[in-house]
Amino acid sequence: MKKQITINTLSETKKLGIKIGKYAIENSIITLSGDLGAGKTTLTKSIAKGLNIEKTVNSPTFTICKIYKGRLSLYHFDAYRLEGSNEDLGFEEMIDGDGVAVIEWPQFMGDIIPNERLNINIVINDNDSRNIEFIAIGLKYEELLEKILC
Ligand SMILES: Nc1ncnc2c1ncn2[C@@H]1O[C@H](COP(=O)(O)OP(=O)(O)OP(=O)(O)O)[C@@H](O)[C@H]1O
Ligand SMILES: [Mg+2]
């Protein structure tokens, strides 16, 4: 299932993230793609809020993955520095865990991410608005996407 929305302000991005966190389900995967500075970490911070995580979420660029406890655990990945290296760092177990895995730069994680997931692609427009493209693969992600967008 594919959907697209346009977002004009930072506060709309935050609202979207909170909604995603509120409806997120256990053992799920959300991948965030889009250029540098598109807003992937910004969205993740709000997803954390929606999951009732009180700690501030920071970009995990140097650690690849950070874990936060909330209504569900958040596994926040930023694979940018992996650059596609196929080293077994034990991420598969985390992705497959009972929390919510939010993965920035999923294209650098190699083939360990299951196809069934919600992918959110953020495209910055010339006027600084964002096109947010959602692709939900699998019934549970289609249901999640319906809730997020209603
Ligand atoms: N509508 C918007 N949604 C998200 N971010 C916005 C928006 N408008 C402006 N911004 C700004 O754009 C920047 C997005 O940075 P952010 O770190 O979230 O991007 P990123 O996609 O995670 O980048 P990177 O690829 O480096 O990890 C922030 O400074 C944020 O304040
Ligand atoms: Mg980021």
mmCIF file with all atom_site columns, N, CA, C and O in Angstrom, residues 72-113:
data_model
loop_
_atom_site.group_PDB
_atom_site.id
_atom_site.type_symbol
_atom_site.label_atom_id
_atom_site.label_alt_id
_atom_site.label_comp_id
_atom_site.label_asym_id
_atom_site.label_entity_id
_atom_site.label_seq_id
_atom_site.pdbx_PDB_ins_code
_atom_site.Cartn_x
_atom_site.Cartn_y
_atom_site.Cartn_z
_atom_site.occupancy
_atom_site.B_iso_or_equiv
_atom_site.pdbx_formal_charge
_atom_site.auth_seq_id
_atom_site.auth_comp_id
_atom_site.auth_asym_id
_atom_site.auth_atom_id
_atom_site.pdbx_PDB_model_num
ATOM 1   N N  . LEU A 1 72  ? 6.648  0.714   24.369 1.00 0.00 ? 72  LEU A N  1
ATOM 2   C CA . LEU A 1 72  ? 7.388  -0.372  23.721 1.00 0.00 ? 72  LEU A CA 1
ATOM 3   C C  . LEU A 1 72  ? 8.829  0.116   23.638 1.00 0.00 ? 72  LEU A C  1
ATOM 4   O O  . LEU A 1 72  ? 9.074  1.317   23.636 1.00 0.00 ? 72  LEU A O  1
ATOM 5   N N  . SER A 1 73  ? 9.787  -0.813  23.550 1.00 0.00 ? 73  SER A N  1
ATOM 6   C CA . SER A 1 73  ? 11.172 -0.380  23.376 1.00 0.00 ? 73  SER A CA 1
ATOM 7   C C  . SER A 1 73  ? 11.375 0.149   21.968 1.00 0.00 ? 73  SER A C  1
ATOM 8   O O  . SER A 1 73  ? 10.817 -0.381  21.006 1.00 0.00 ? 73  SER A O  1
ATOM 9   N N  . LEU A 1 74  ? 12.170 1.209   21.881 1.00 0.00 ? 74  LEU A N  1
ATOM 10  C CA . LEU A 1 74  ? 12.539 1.750   20.580 1.00 0.00 ? 74  LEU A CA 1
ATOM 11  C C  . LEU A 1 74  ? 13.995 1.374   20.300 1.00 0.00 ? 74  LEU A C  1
ATOM 12  O O  . LEU A 1 74  ? 14.868 1.619   21.132 1.00 0.00 ? 74  LEU A O  1
ATOM 13  N N  . TYR A 1 75  ? 14.221 0.755   19.151 1.00 0.00 ? 75  TYR A N  1
ATOM 14  C CA . TYR A 1 75  ? 15.575 0.479   18.685 1.00 0.00 ? 75  TYR A CA 1
ATOM 15  C C  . TYR A 1 75  ? 15.836 1.454   17.553 1.00 0.00 ? 75  TYR A C  1
ATOM 16  O O  . TYR A 1 75  ? 15.293 1.308   16.466 1.00 0.00 ? 75  TYR A O  1
ATOM 17  N N  . HIS A 1 76  ? 16.622 2.479   17.850 1.00 0.00 ? 76  HIS A N  1
ATOM 18  C CA . HIS A 1 76  ? 16.852 3.511   16.842 1.00 0.00 ? 76  HIS A CA 1
ATOM 19  C C  . HIS A 1 76  ? 18.195 3.265   16.159 1.00 0.00 ? 76  HIS A C  1
ATOM 20  O O  . HIS A 1 76  ? 19.246 3.365   16.772 1.00 0.00 ? 76  HIS A O  1
ATOM 21  N N  . PHE A 1 77  ? 18.138 2.941   14.885 1.00 0.00 ? 77  PHE A N  1
ATOM 22  C CA . PHE A 1 77  ? 19.344 2.665   14.099 1.00 0.00 ? 77  PHE A CA 1
ATOM 23  C C  . PHE A 1 77  ? 19.640 3.833   13.160 1.00 0.00 ? 77  PHE A C  1
ATOM 24  O O  . PHE A 1 77  ? 18.719 4.424   12.594 1.00 0.00 ? 77  PHE A O  1
ATOM 25  N N  . ASP A 1 78  ? 20.914 4.134   12.999 1.00 0.00 ? 78  ASP A N  1
ATOM 26  C CA . ASP A 1 78  ? 21.341 4.999   11.913 1.00 0.00 ? 78  ASP A CA 1
ATOM 27  C C  . ASP A 1 78  ? 22.475 4.270   11.215 1.00 0.00 ? 78  ASP A C  1
ATOM 28  O O  . ASP A 1 78  ? 23.593 4.195   11.737 1.00 0.00 ? 78  ASP A O  1
ATOM 29  N N  . ALA A 1 79  ? 22.187 3.692   10.071 1.00 0.00 ? 79  ALA A N  1
ATOM 30  C CA . ALA A 1 79  ? 23.136 2.801   9.402  1.00 0.00 ? 79  ALA A CA 1
ATOM 31  C C  . ALA A 1 79  ? 24.091 3.533   8.475  1.00 0.00 ? 79  ALA A C  1
ATOM 32  O O  . ALA A 1 79  ? 24.877 2.909   7.773  1.00 0.00 ? 79  ALA A O  1
ATOM 33  N N  . TYR A 1 80  ? 24.033 4.865   8.500  1.00 0.00 ? 80  TYR A N  1
ATOM 34  C CA . TYR A 1 80  ? 24.826 5.659   7.543  1.00 0.00 ? 80  TYR A CA 1
ATOM 35  C C  . TYR A 1 80  ? 26.288 5.224   7.519  1.00 0.00 ? 80  TYR A C  1
ATOM 36  O O  . TYR A 1 80  ? 26.892 5.066   6.475  1.00 0.00 ? 80  TYR A O  1
ATOM 37  N N  . ARG A 1 81  ? 26.881 5.021   8.709  1.00 0.00 ? 81  ARG A N  1
ATOM 38  C CA . ARG A 1 81  ? 28.296 4.686   8.796  1.00 0.00 ? 81  ARG A CA 1
ATOM 39  C C  . ARG A 1 81  ? 28.618 3.232   8.461  1.00 0.00 ? 81  ARG A C  1
ATOM 40  O O  . ARG A 1 81  ? 29.781 2.873   8.330  1.00 0.00 ? 81  ARG A O  1
ATOM 41  N N  . LEU A 1 82  ? 27.609 2.406   8.380  1.00 0.00 ? 82  LEU A N  1
ATOM 42  C CA . LEU A 1 82  ? 27.862 1.011   7.991  1.00 0.00 ? 82  LEU A CA 1
ATOM 43  C C  . LEU A 1 82  ? 28.208 0.914   6.508  1.00 0.00 ? 82  LEU A C  1
ATOM 44  O O  . LEU A 1 82  ? 28.948 0.027   6.085  1.00 0.00 ? 82  LEU A O  1
ATOM 45  N N  . GLU A 1 83  ? 27.664 1.853   5.753  1.00 0.00 ? 83  GLU A N  1
ATOM 46  C CA . GLU A 1 83  ? 27.909 1.916   4.304  1.00 0.00 ? 83  GLU A CA 1
ATOM 47  C C  . GLU A 1 83  ? 27.770 0.557   3.624  1.00 0.00 ? 83  GLU A C  1
ATOM 48  O O  . GLU A 1 83  ? 28.530 0.217   2.728  1.00 0.00 ? 83  GLU A O  1
ATOM 49  N N  . GLY A 1 84  ? 26.858 -0.237  4.122  1.00 0.00 ? 84  GLY A N  1
ATOM 50  C CA . GLY A 1 84  ? 26.573 -1.504  3.447  1.00 0.00 ? 84  GLY A CA 1
ATOM 51  C C  . GLY A 1 84  ? 27.486 -2.654  3.844  1.00 0.00 ? 84  GLY A C  1
ATOM 52  O O  . GLY A 1 84  ? 27.390 -3.736  3.292  1.00 0.00 ? 84  GLY A O  1
ATOM 53  N N  . SER A 1 85  ? 28.387 -2.417  4.817  1.00 0.00 ? 85  SER A N  1
ATOM 54  C CA . SER A 1 85  ? 29.277 -3.517  5.214  1.00 0.00 ? 85  SER A CA 1
ATOM 55  C C  . SER A 1 85  ? 28.440 -4.651  5.786  1.00 0.00 ? 85  SER A C  1
ATOM 56  O O  . SER A 1 85  ? 27.477 -4.415  6.514  1.00 0.00 ? 85  SER A O  1
ATOM 57  N N  . ASN A 1 86  ? 28.833 -5.853  5.478  1.00 0.00 ? 86  ASN A N  1
ATOM 58  C CA . ASN A 1 86  ? 27.984 -6.989  5.824  1.00 0.00 ? 86  ASN A CA 1
ATOM 59  C C  . ASN A 1 86  ? 28.364 -7.669  7.136  1.00 0.00 ? 86  ASN A C  1
ATOM 60  O O  . ASN A 1 86  ? 27.980 -8.781  7.409  1.00 0.00 ? 86  ASN A O  1
ATOM 61  N N  . GLU A 1 87  ? 29.150 -6.962  7.940  1.00 0.00 ? 87  GLU A N  1
ATOM 62  C CA . GLU A 1 87  ? 29.590 -7.494  9.225  1.00 0.00 ? 87  GLU A CA 1
ATOM 63  C C  . GLU A 1 87  ? 28.382 -7.915  10.060 1.00 0.00 ? 87  GLU A C  1
ATOM 64  O O  . GLU A 1 87  ? 27.385 -7.192  10.093 1.00 0.00 ? 87  GLU A O  1
ATOM 65  N N  . ASP A 1 88  ? 28.505 -9.047  10.762 1.00 0.00 ? 88  ASP A N  1
ATOM 66  C CA . ASP A 1 88  ? 27.402 -9.477  11.625 1.00 0.00 ? 88  ASP A CA 1
ATOM 67  C C  . ASP A 1 88  ? 27.535 -8.794  12.982 1.00 0.00 ? 88  ASP A C  1
ATOM 68  O O  . ASP A 1 88  ? 28.344 -9.172  13.808 1.00 0.00 ? 88  ASP A O  1
ATOM 69  N N  . LEU A 1 89  ? 26.766 -7.751  13.191 1.00 0.00 ? 89  LEU A N  1
ATOM 70  C CA . LEU A 1 89  ? 26.866 -6.986  14.434 1.00 0.00 ? 89  LEU A CA 1
ATOM 71  C C  . LEU A 1 89  ? 25.721 -7.330  15.390 1.00 0.00 ? 89  LEU A C  1
ATOM 72  O O  . LEU A 1 89  ? 25.507 -6.656  16.383 1.00 0.00 ? 89  LEU A O  1
ATOM 73  N N  . GLY A 1 90  ? 24.970 -8.359  15.054 1.00 0.00 ? 90  GLY A N  1
ATOM 74  C CA . GLY A 1 90  ? 23.893 -8.789  15.948 1.00 0.00 ? 90  GLY A CA 1
ATOM 75  C C  . GLY A 1 90  ? 22.623 -7.971  15.794 1.00 0.00 ? 90  GLY A C  1
ATOM 76  O O  . GLY A 1 90  ? 21.735 -8.013  16.641 1.00 0.00 ? 90  GLY A O  1
ATOM 77  N N  . PHE A 1 91  ? 22.523 -7.194  14.725 1.00 0.00 ? 91  PHE A N  1
ATOM 78  C CA . PHE A 1 91  ? 21.356 -6.329  14.554 1.00 0.00 ? 91  PHE A CA 1
ATOM 79  C C  . PHE A 1 91  ? 20.097 -7.110  14.219 1.00 0.00 ? 91  PHE A C  1
ATOM 80  O O  . PHE A 1 91  ? 18.995 -6.675  14.512 1.00 0.00 ? 91  PHE A O  1
ATOM 81  N N  . GLU A 1 92  ? 20.296 -8.265  13.585 1.00 0.00 ? 92  GLU A N  1
ATOM 82  C CA . GLU A 1 92  ? 19.144 -9.041  13.158 1.00 0.00 ? 92  GLU A CA 1
ATOM 83  C C  . GLU A 1 92  ? 18.228 -9.360  14.326 1.00 0.00 ? 92  GLU A C  1
ATOM 84  O O  . GLU A 1 92  ? 17.014 -9.230  14.226 1.00 0.00 ? 92  GLU A O  1
ATOM 85  N N  . GLU A 1 93  ? 18.831 -9.744  15.457 1.00 0.00 ? 93  GLU A N  1
ATOM 86  C CA . GLU A 1 93  ? 18.048 -10.086 16.653 1.00 0.00 ? 93  GLU A CA 1
ATOM 87  C C  . GLU A 1 93  ? 17.291 -8.862  17.148 1.00 0.00 ? 93  GLU A C  1
ATOM 88  O O  . GLU A 1 93  ? 16.163 -8.957  17.624 1.00 0.00 ? 93  GLU A O  1
ATOM 89  N N  . MET A 1 94  ? 17.938 -7.698  17.068 1.00 0.00 ? 94  MET A N  1
ATOM 90  C CA . MET A 1 94  ? 17.281 -6.485  17.560 1.00 0.00 ? 94  MET A CA 1
ATOM 91  C C  . MET A 1 94  ? 16.109 -6.106  16.669 1.00 0.00 ? 94  MET A C  1
ATOM 92  O O  . MET A 1 94  ? 15.049 -5.719  17.131 1.00 0.00 ? 94  MET A O  1
ATOM 93  N N  . ILE A 1 95  ? 16.328 -6.219  15.368 1.00 0.00 ? 95  ILE A N  1
ATOM 94  C CA . ILE A 1 95  ? 15.261 -5.883  14.428 1.00 0.00 ? 95  ILE A CA 1
ATOM 95  C C  . ILE A 1 95  ? 14.076 -6.825  14.636 1.00 0.00 ? 95  ILE A C  1
ATOM 96  O O  . ILE A 1 95  ? 12.927 -6.447  14.500 1.00 0.00 ? 95  ILE A O  1
ATOM 97  N N  . ASP A 1 96  ? 14.416 -8.044  14.995 1.00 0.00 ? 96  ASP A N  1
ATOM 98  C CA . ASP A 1 96  ? 13.404 -9.065  15.159 1.00 0.00 ? 96  ASP A CA 1
ATOM 99  C C  . ASP A 1 96  ? 12.874 -9.120  16.600 1.00 0.00 ? 96  ASP A C  1
ATOM 100 O O  . ASP A 1 96  ? 12.158 -10.027 16.969 1.00 0.00 ? 96  ASP A O  1
ATOM 101 N N  . GLY A 1 97  ? 13.244 -8.150  17.404 1.00 0.00 ? 97  GLY A N  1
ATOM 102 C CA . GLY A 1 97  ? 12.859 -8.159  18.820 1.00 0.00 ? 97  GLY A CA 1
ATOM 103 C C  . GLY A 1 97  ? 11.415 -7.763  19.023 1.00 0.00 ? 97  GLY A C  1
ATOM 104 O O  . GLY A 1 97  ? 10.646 -7.642  18.080 1.00 0.00 ? 97  GLY A O  1
ATOM 105 N N  . ASP A 1 98  ? 11.034 -7.536  20.276 1.00 0.00 ? 98  ASP A N  1
ATOM 106 C CA . ASP A 1 98  ? 9.622  -7.254  20.537 1.00 0.00 ? 98  ASP A CA 1
ATOM 107 C C  . ASP A 1 98  ? 9.290  -5.759  20.502 1.00 0.00 ? 98  ASP A C  1
ATOM 108 O O  . ASP A 1 98  ? 8.153  -5.371  20.695 1.00 0.00 ? 98  ASP A O  1
ATOM 109 N N  . GLY A 1 99  ? 10.276 -4.936  20.259 1.00 0.00 ? 99  GLY A N  1
ATOM 110 C CA . GLY A 1 99  ? 10.027 -3.492  20.253 1.00 0.00 ? 99  GLY A CA 1
ATOM 111 C C  . GLY A 1 99  ? 9.737  -2.963  18.859 1.00 0.00 ? 99  GLY A C  1
ATOM 112 O O  . GLY A 1 99  ? 9.265  -3.673  17.976 1.00 0.00 ? 99  GLY A O  1
ATOM 113 N N  . VAL A 1 100 ? 10.035 -1.672  18.693 1.00 0.00 ? 100 VAL A N  1
ATOM 114 C CA . VAL A 1 100 ? 9.851  -1.018  17.410 1.00 0.00 ? 100 VAL A CA 1
ATOM 115 C C  . VAL A 1 100 ? 11.236 -0.621  16.906 1.00 0.00 ? 100 VAL A C  1
ATOM 116 O O  . VAL A 1 100 ? 11.955 0.112   17.588 1.00 0.00 ? 100 VAL A O  1
ATOM 117 N N  . ALA A 1 101 ? 11.625 -1.124  15.751 1.00 0.00 ? 101 ALA A N  1
ATOM 118 C CA . ALA A 1 101 ? 12.903 -0.738  15.163 1.00 0.00 ? 101 ALA A CA 1
ATOM 119 C C  . ALA A 1 101 ? 12.669 0.392   14.179 1.00 0.00 ? 101 ALA A C  1
ATOM 120 O O  . ALA A 1 101 ? 11.868 0.253   13.257 1.00 0.00 ? 101 ALA A O  1
ATOM 121 N N  . VAL A 1 102 ? 13.325 1.520   14.419 1.00 0.00 ? 102 VAL A N  1
ATOM 122 C CA . VAL A 1 102 ? 13.260 2.637   13.481 1.00 0.00 ? 102 VAL A CA 1
ATOM 123 C C  . VAL A 1 102 ? 14.651 2.779   12.874 1.00 0.00 ? 102 VAL A C  1
ATOM 124 O O  . VAL A 1 102 ? 15.631 2.962   13.597 1.00 0.00 ? 102 VAL A O  1
ATOM 125 N N  . ILE A 1 103 ? 14.737 2.634   11.575 1.00 0.00 ? 103 ILE A N  1
ATOM 126 C CA . ILE A 1 103 ? 16.040 2.511   10.913 1.00 0.00 ? 103 ILE A CA 1
ATOM 127 C C  . ILE A 1 103 ? 16.251 3.630   9.901  1.00 0.00 ? 103 ILE A C  1
ATOM 128 O O  . ILE A 1 103 ? 15.557 3.701   8.883  1.00 0.00 ? 103 ILE A O  1
ATOM 129 N N  . GLU A 1 104 ? 17.204 4.524   10.204 1.00 0.00 ? 104 GLU A N  1
ATOM 130 C CA . GLU A 1 104 ? 17.592 5.531   9.227  1.00 0.00 ? 104 GLU A CA 1
ATOM 131 C C  . GLU A 1 104 ? 18.632 4.920   8.287  1.00 0.00 ? 104 GLU A C  1
ATOM 132 O O  . GLU A 1 104 ? 19.446 4.124   8.707  1.00 0.00 ? 104 GLU A O  1
ATOM 133 N N  . TRP A 1 105 ? 18.611 5.305   7.034  1.00 0.00 ? 105 TRP A N  1
ATOM 134 C CA . TRP A 1 105 ? 19.527 4.789   6.011  1.00 0.00 ? 105 TRP A CA 1
ATOM 135 C C  . TRP A 1 105 ? 19.461 3.272   5.894  1.00 0.00 ? 105 TRP A C  1
ATOM 136 O O  . TRP A 1 105 ? 20.486 2.578   5.946  1.00 0.00 ? 105 TRP A O  1
ATOM 137 N N  . PRO A 1 106 ? 18.263 2.694   5.712  1.00 0.00 ? 106 PRO A N  1
ATOM 138 C CA . PRO A 1 106 ? 18.123 1.238   5.648  1.00 0.00 ? 106 PRO A CA 1
ATOM 139 C C  . PRO A 1 106 ? 18.906 0.611   4.499  1.00 0.00 ? 106 PRO A C  1
ATOM 140 O O  . PRO A 1 106 ? 19.286 -0.562  4.578  1.00 0.00 ? 106 PRO A O  1
ATOM 141 N N  . GLN A 1 107 ? 19.181 1.407   3.461  1.00 0.00 ? 107 GLN A N  1
ATOM 142 C CA . GLN A 1 107 ? 19.900 0.839   2.303  1.00 0.00 ? 107 GLN A CA 1
ATOM 143 C C  . GLN A 1 107 ? 21.328 0.428   2.670  1.00 0.00 ? 107 GLN A C  1
ATOM 144 O O  . GLN A 1 107 ? 21.950 -0.327  1.944  1.00 0.00 ? 107 GLN A O  1
ATOM 145 N N  . PHE A 1 108 ? 21.822 0.908   3.828  1.00 0.00 ? 108 PHE A N  1
ATOM 146 C CA . PHE A 1 108 ? 23.174 0.535   4.258  1.00 0.00 ? 108 PHE A CA 1
ATOM 147 C C  . PHE A 1 108 ? 23.192 -0.658  5.215  1.00 0.00 ? 108 PHE A C  1
ATOM 148 O O  . PHE A 1 108 ? 24.239 -1.014  5.746  1.00 0.00 ? 108 PHE A O  1
ATOM 149 N N  . MET A 1 109 ? 22.040 -1.233  5.470  1.00 0.00 ? 109 MET A N  1
ATOM 150 C CA . MET A 1 109 ? 21.980 -2.372  6.395  1.00 0.00 ? 109 MET A CA 1
ATOM 151 C C  . MET A 1 109 ? 22.114 -3.711  5.672  1.00 0.00 ? 109 MET A C  1
ATOM 152 O O  . MET A 1 109 ? 21.981 -4.762  6.292  1.00 0.00 ? 109 MET A O  1
ATOM 153 N N  . GLY A 1 110 ? 22.314 -3.660  4.377  1.00 0.00 ? 110 GLY A N  1
ATOM 154 C CA . GLY A 1 110 ? 22.396 -4.913  3.635  1.00 0.00 ? 110 GLY A CA 1
ATOM 155 C C  . GLY A 1 110 ? 21.029 -5.564  3.564  1.00 0.00 ? 110 GLY A C  1
ATOM 156 O O  . GLY A 1 110 ? 19.997 -4.887  3.595  1.00 0.00 ? 110 GLY A O  1
ATOM 157 N N  . ASP A 1 111 ? 21.012 -6.891  3.536  1.00 0.00 ? 111 ASP A N  1
ATOM 158 C CA . ASP A 1 111 ? 19.734 -7.571  3.290  1.00 0.00 ? 111 ASP A CA 1
ATOM 159 C C  . ASP A 1 111 ? 19.128 -8.150  4.573  1.00 0.00 ? 111 ASP A C  1
ATOM 160 O O  . ASP A 1 111 ? 18.331 -9.068  4.521  1.00 0.00 ? 111 ASP A O  1
ATOM 161 N N  . ILE A 1 112 ? 19.512 -7.616  5.734  1.00 0.00 ? 112 ILE A N  1
ATOM 162 C CA . ILE A 1 112 ? 18.977 -8.214  6.967  1.00 0.00 ? 112 ILE A CA 1
ATOM 163 C C  . ILE A 1 112 ? 17.604 -7.661  7.350  1.00 0.00 ? 112 ILE A C  1
ATOM 164 O O  . ILE A 1 112 ? 16.953 -8.178  8.246  1.00 0.00 ? 112 ILE A O  1
ATOM 165 N N  . ILE A 1 113 ? 17.134 -6.609  6.664  1.00 0.00 ? 113 ILE A N  1
ATOM 166 C CA . ILE A 1 113 ? 15.821 -6.052  7.030  1.00 0.00 ? 113 ILE A CA 1
ATOM 167 C C  . ILE A 1 113 ? 14.729 -6.797  6.260  1.00 0.00 ? 113 ILE A C  1
ATOM 168 O O  . ILE A 1 113 ? 14.773 -6.858  5.032  1.00 0.00 ? 113 ILE A O  1
#
